[in-house]
Each structure stands twice: as C-alpha cells, then as structure tokens.
Tab-separated table of C-alpha atoms in Angstrom:
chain	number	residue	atom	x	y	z
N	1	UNK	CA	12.640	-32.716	5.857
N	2	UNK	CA	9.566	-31.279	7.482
N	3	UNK	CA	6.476	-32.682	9.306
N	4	UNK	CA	2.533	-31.587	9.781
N	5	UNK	CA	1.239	-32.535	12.698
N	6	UNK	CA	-0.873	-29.575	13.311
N	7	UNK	CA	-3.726	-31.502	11.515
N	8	UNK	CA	-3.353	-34.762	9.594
N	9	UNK	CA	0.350	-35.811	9.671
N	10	UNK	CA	2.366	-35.618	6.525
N	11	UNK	CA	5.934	-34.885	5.653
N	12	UNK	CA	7.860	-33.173	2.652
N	13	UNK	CA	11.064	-34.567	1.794
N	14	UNK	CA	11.526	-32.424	-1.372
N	15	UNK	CA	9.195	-29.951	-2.826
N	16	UNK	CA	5.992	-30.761	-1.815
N	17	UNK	CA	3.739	-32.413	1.616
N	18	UNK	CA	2.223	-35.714	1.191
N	19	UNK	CA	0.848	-37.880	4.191
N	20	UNK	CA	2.290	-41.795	5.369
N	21	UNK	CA	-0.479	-43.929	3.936
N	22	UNK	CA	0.374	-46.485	6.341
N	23	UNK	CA	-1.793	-46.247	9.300
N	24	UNK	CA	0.724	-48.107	11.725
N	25	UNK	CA	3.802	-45.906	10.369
N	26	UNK	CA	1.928	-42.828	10.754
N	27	UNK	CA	1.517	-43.707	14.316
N	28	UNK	CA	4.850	-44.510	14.664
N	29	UNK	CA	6.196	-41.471	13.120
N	30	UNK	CA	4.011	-39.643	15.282
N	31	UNK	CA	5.353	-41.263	18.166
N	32	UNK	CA	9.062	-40.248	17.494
N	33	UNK	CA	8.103	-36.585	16.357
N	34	UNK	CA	6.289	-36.322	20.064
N	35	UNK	CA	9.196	-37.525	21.403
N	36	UNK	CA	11.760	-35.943	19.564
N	37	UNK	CA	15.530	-36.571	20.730
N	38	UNK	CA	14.126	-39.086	23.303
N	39	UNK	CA	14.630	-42.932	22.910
N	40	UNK	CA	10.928	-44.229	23.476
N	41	UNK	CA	11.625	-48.044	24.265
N	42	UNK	CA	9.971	-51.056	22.411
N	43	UNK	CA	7.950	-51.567	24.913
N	44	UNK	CA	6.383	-48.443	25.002
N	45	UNK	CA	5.582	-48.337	21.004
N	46	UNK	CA	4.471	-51.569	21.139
N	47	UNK	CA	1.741	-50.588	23.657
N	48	UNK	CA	0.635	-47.116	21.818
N	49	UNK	CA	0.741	-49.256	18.433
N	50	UNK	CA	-1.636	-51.892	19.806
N	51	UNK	CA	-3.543	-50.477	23.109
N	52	UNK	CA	-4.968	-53.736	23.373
N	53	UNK	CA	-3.922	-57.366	22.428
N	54	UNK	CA	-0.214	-56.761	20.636
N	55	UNK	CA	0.300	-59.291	18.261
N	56	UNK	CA	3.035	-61.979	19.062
N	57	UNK	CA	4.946	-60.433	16.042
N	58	UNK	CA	4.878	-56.869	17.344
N	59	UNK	CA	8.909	-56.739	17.709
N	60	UNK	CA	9.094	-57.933	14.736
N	61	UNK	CA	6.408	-55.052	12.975
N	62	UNK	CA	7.892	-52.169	14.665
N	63	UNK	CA	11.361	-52.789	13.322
N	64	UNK	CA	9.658	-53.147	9.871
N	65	UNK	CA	7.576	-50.069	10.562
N	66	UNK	CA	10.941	-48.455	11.424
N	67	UNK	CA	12.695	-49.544	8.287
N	68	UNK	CA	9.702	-48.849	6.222
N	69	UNK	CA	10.061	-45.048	7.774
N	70	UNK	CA	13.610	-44.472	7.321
N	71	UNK	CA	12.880	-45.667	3.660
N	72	UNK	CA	10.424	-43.107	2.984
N	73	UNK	CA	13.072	-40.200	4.981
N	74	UNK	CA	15.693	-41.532	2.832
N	75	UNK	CA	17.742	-42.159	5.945
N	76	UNK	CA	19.511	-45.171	4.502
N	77	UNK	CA	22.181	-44.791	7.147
N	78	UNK	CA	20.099	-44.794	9.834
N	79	UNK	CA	21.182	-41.748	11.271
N	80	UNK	CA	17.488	-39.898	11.781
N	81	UNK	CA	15.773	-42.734	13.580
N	82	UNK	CA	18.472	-44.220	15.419
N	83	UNK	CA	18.615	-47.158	17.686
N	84	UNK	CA	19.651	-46.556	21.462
N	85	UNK	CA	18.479	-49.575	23.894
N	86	UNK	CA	16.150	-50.099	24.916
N	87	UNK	CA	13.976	-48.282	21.876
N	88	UNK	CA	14.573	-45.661	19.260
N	89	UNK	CA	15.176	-41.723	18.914
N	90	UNK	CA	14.188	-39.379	16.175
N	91	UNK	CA	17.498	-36.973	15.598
N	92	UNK	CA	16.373	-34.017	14.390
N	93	UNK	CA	17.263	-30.252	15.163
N	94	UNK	CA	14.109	-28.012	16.736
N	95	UNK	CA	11.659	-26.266	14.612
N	96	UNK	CA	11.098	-28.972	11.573
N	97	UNK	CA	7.589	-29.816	12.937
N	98	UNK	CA	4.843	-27.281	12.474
N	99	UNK	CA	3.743	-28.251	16.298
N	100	UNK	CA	7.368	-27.127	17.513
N	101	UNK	CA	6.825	-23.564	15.519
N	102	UNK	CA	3.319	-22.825	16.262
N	103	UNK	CA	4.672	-23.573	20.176
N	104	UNK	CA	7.782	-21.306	19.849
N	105	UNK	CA	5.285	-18.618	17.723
N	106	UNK	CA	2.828	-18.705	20.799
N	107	UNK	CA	5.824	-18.125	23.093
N	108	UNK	CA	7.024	-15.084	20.801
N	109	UNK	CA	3.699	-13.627	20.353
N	110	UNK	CA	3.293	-13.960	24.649
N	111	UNK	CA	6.226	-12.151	24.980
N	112	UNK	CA	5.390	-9.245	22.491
N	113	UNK	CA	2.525	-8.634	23.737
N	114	UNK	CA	4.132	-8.253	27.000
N	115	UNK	CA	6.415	-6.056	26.531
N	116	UNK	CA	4.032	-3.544	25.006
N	117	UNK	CA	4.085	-4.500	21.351
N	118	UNK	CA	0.677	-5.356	20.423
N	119	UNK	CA	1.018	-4.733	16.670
N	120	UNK	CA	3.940	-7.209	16.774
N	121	UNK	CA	1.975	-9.578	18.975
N	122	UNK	CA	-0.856	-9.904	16.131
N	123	UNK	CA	1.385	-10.345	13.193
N	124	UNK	CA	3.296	-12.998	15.016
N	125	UNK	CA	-0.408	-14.792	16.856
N	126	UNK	CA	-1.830	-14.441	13.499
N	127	UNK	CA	1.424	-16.222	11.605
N	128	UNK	CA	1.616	-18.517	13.880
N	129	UNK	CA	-2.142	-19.866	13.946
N	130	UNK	CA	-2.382	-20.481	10.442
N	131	UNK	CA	-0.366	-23.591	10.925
N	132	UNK	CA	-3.216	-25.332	11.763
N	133	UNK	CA	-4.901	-27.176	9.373
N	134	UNK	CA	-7.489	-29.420	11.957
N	135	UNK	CA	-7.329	-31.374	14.518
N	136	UNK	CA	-4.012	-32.241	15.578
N	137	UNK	CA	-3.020	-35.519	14.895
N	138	UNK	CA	-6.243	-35.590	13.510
N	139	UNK	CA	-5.913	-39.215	11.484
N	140	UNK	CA	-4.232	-41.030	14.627
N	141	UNK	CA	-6.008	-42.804	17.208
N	142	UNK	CA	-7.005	-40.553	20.327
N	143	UNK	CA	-5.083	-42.772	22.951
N	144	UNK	CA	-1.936	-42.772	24.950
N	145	UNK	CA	0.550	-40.209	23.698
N	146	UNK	CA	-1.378	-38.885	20.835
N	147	UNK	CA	-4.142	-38.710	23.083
N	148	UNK	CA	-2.592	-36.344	25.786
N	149	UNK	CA	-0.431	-34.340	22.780
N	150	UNK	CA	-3.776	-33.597	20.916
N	151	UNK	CA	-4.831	-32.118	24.100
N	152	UNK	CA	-2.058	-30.263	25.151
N	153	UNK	CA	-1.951	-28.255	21.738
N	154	UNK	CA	-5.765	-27.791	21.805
N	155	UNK	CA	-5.336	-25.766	24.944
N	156	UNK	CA	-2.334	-23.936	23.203
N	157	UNK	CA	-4.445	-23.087	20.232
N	158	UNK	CA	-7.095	-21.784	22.610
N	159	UNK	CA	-4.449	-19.734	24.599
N	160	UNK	CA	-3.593	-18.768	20.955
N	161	UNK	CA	-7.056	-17.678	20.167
N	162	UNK	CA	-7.324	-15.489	23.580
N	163	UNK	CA	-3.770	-14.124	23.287
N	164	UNK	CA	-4.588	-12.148	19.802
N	165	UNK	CA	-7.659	-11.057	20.464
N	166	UNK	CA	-6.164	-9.500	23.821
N	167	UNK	CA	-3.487	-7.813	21.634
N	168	UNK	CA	-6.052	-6.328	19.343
N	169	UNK	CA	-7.747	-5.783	22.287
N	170	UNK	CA	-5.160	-3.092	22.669
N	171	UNK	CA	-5.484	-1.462	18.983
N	172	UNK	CA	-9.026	-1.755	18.134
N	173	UNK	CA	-11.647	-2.389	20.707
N	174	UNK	CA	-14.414	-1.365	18.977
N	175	UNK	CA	-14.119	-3.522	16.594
N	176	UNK	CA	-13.595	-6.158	18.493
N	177	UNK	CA	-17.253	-6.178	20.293
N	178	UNK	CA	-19.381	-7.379	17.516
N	179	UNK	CA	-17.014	-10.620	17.228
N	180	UNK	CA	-16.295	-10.858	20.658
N	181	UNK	CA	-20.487	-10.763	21.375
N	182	UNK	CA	-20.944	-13.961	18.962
N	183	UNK	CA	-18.038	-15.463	20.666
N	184	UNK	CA	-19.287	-15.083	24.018
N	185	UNK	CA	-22.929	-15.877	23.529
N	186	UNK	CA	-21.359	-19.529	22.249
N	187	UNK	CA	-18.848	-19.855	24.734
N	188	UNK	CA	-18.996	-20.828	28.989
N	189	UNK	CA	-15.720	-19.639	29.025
N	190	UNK	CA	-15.518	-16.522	31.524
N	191	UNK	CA	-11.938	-14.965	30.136
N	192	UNK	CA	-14.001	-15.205	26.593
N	193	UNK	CA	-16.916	-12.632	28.932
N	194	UNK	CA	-13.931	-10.792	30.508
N	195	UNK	CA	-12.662	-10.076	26.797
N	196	UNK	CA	-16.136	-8.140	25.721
N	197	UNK	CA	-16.384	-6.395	28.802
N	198	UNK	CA	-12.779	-4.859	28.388
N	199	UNK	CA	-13.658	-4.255	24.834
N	200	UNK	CA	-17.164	-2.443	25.507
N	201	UNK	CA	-15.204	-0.589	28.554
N	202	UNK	CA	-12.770	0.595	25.890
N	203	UNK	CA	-15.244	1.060	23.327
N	204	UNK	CA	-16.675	3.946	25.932
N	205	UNK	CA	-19.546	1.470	26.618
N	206	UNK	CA	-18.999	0.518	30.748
N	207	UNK	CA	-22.347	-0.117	31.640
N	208	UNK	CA	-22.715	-2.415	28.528
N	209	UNK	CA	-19.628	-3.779	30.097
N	210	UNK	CA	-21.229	-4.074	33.724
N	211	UNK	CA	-24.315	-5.806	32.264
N	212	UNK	CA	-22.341	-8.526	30.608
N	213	UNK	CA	-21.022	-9.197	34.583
N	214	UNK	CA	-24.807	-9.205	35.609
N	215	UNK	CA	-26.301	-11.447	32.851
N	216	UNK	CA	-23.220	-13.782	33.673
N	217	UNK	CA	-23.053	-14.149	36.778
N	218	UNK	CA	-27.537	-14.760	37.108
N	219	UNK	CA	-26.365	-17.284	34.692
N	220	UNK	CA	-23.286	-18.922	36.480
N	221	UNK	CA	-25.987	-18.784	39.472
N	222	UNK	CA	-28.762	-20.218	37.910
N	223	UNK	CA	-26.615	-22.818	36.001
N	224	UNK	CA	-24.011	-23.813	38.532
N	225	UNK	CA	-25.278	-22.157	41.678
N	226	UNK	CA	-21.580	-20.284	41.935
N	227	UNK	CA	-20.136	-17.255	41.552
N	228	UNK	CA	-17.627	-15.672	39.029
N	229	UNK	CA	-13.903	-16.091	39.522
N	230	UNK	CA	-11.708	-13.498	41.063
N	231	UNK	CA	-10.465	-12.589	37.675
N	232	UNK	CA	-14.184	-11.539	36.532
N	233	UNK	CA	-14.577	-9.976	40.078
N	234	UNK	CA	-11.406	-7.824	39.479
N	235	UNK	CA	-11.983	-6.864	36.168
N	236	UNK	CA	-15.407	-5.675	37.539
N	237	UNK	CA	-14.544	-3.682	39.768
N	238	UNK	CA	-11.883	-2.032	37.690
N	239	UNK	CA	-14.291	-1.067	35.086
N	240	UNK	CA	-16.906	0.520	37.651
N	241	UNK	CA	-13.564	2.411	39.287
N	242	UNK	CA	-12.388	3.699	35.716
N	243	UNK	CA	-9.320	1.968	35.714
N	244	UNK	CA	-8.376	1.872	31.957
N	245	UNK	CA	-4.421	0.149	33.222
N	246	UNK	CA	-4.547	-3.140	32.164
N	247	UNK	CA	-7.471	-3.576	30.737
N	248	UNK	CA	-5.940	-4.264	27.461
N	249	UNK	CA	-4.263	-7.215	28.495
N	250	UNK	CA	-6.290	-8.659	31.220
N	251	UNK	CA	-6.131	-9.136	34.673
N	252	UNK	CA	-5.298	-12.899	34.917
C-alpha cells in the first residue's frame, strides 16, 4: 500500500489511487501517516478529530474510525494500525508516503548539488517535485498536526523550488534570467533577488546584477526602512570584486 499526502490524501491498495471519502477517517489516517511508527494516544486524536467540543462518544468513534481504516487497508489482523496504550501506531516501513519521498528526494538532490553534480541535482529536484499535486493535506482541516505538517512541507517545497533553480543556476544562467525576472518582480523574498543577480553576473551582465541590489534595497528602505541581509550584502560585493566561486550555489 501507498499514500498521497502531497495534495489531497488518497491511498492505492492495488492498482490504482482513490481518496477515504470519510472526512473523519481521512483525518485519522492522516494522523497516523504524520506520525508514522509512533503511538499517538486517544487523547491526542480525540482532540485533532474534534478541536472543539468532542462528542461524549468520541472513544467510541475513533475505534470505529480505526476499524473502518484497517477495513479499507485490508489489515484484518490488525497488524498495520496496531494498538499500544495508551493510543495507536501505523507500522509501516519508510518511503510508502509520497511526503516521506519528496523529503528523502530533497535530501538527495541537496547533497548532489553539493558535491558538484548539478546535472544530477536537477534530475533528482525535478523528480522529486512532481509529487506534488496541491496543497498538502489539502482536504483536511488546517489545525493541530495537519496544521504545522502542511507548513513544514510548504517550506520544503519552497527550499525545493530554490534548490533547482540554484543547480541550473550552475548549467544555464542565461536562461535562467528571463524566469528568474518574473519570479522576482512577484516575490519579497531576497534569496529569490540573490538568484537573478548570480544569474545576470553569470550571464556576463554585473551591472544588471548590481542594479537589482540598488532597486532592492531603495525598496527594502522605502518599504521596511531596513537594509538587505548579509547574504545579499555578500553576494554584492562578490559580484562587484569578480568573484565567479560560488556564485552558482549561493552564499547562504
């Protein structure tokens, strides 16, 4: 069995994905997968389930949800969501969530790009970033765990997003800029500024590259009454000293 969460949450069982209609045991399910390996205690699901005013029942509900669940993973034997007091576990091996592979992907395409291999680094960013289909968690509540896990991957996907374009950063600058000037002229985000300016500096364009500095930082001033951050600083004054080193990969 697999799971989705990279979007709305479904599993496949056999041959093909199809979501839990039930609202509460799509929660639930959620719950476990987030949790993975860990016994989350009644209490606790009884509190994400129903934020505010549980029903007197809601012992009762969450062992049906439970049952309902193991139904639809044919775990008859209860062997995948297992009881351990106080709560229950979801026993599953690593990597059957799309969540857990875009995570170890991210990790993979980091360390490629580290190590010097930026062709690897965009086959592996660019594999791994398809797995989104969304939001994450998109039809769950935005509370409590899901809440905090829908954020935590957003700020993956956008460390995802700055992580390929820094290793095609290092293979085609060029034509990088036109992209990377939309994406900037949307964006407050100053490692989004720092990408065009390393991409006009290694198109052969560094006072483009100085000028994006400039029109940032009268607008940081103007908007904020603050300066850029070191990084922006550094990559500055790298740019006006020549210093190609680095530059493909940042400064941060």
């Amino acid at each position: 069995m697999h799971f989705r969460l990279l979007g709305p949450v479904e599993l496949r069982t056999t041959d093909r994905w199809h979501p839990v209609a039930a609202a509460k045991q799509r929660h639930l399910l959620a719950l476990l997968l987030l949790n993975r390996c860990r016994t989350v205690p009644v209490p606790v699901l009884i509190e994400e389930l129903w934020p505010v005013d549980p029903p007197a029942t809601a012992r009762a509900l969450v062992r049906n949800y439970v049952m309902r669940l193991r139904r639809l993973l044919g775990d008859d034997g209860a062997t995948v969501i297992t009881y351990r007091a106080p709560g229950y576990c979801l026993e599953l091996p690593p990597g059957l969530s799309d969540a857990e592979l875009f995570r170890a992907g991210l990790a993979a395409g980091r360390r490629a790009l580290g190590e010097g291999d930026a062709a690897t680094a965009v086959v592996r960013l660019r594999e791994t970033l398809s797995l989104w289909r969304g939001t994450a968690l998109a039809d769950l509540p935005g509370e409590g765990m899901v809440g905090v896990a829908r954020r935590e991957l957003a700020a993956r996907r956008e460390a995802g997003d700055d992580l390929l374009i820094d290793a095609r950063l290092a293979i085609e600058p060029a034509s990088l800029v036109p992209e990377l000037r939309a994406l900037a002229a949307d964006s407050p985000r100053e490692y989004r500024w720092g990408q065009l300016m390393r991409a006009l500096w290694l198109s052969g364009a560094p006072a483009e590259a100085l000028g994006c500095y400039g029109r940032l930082r009268a607008t940081m001033a103007q908007r904020y009454g603050a300066e850029p951050s070191p990084y922006l600083r550094e990559l500055r004054d790298r740019i006006r000293a020549g210093e190609r080193e680095r530059l493909t990969t940042g400064v941060r």
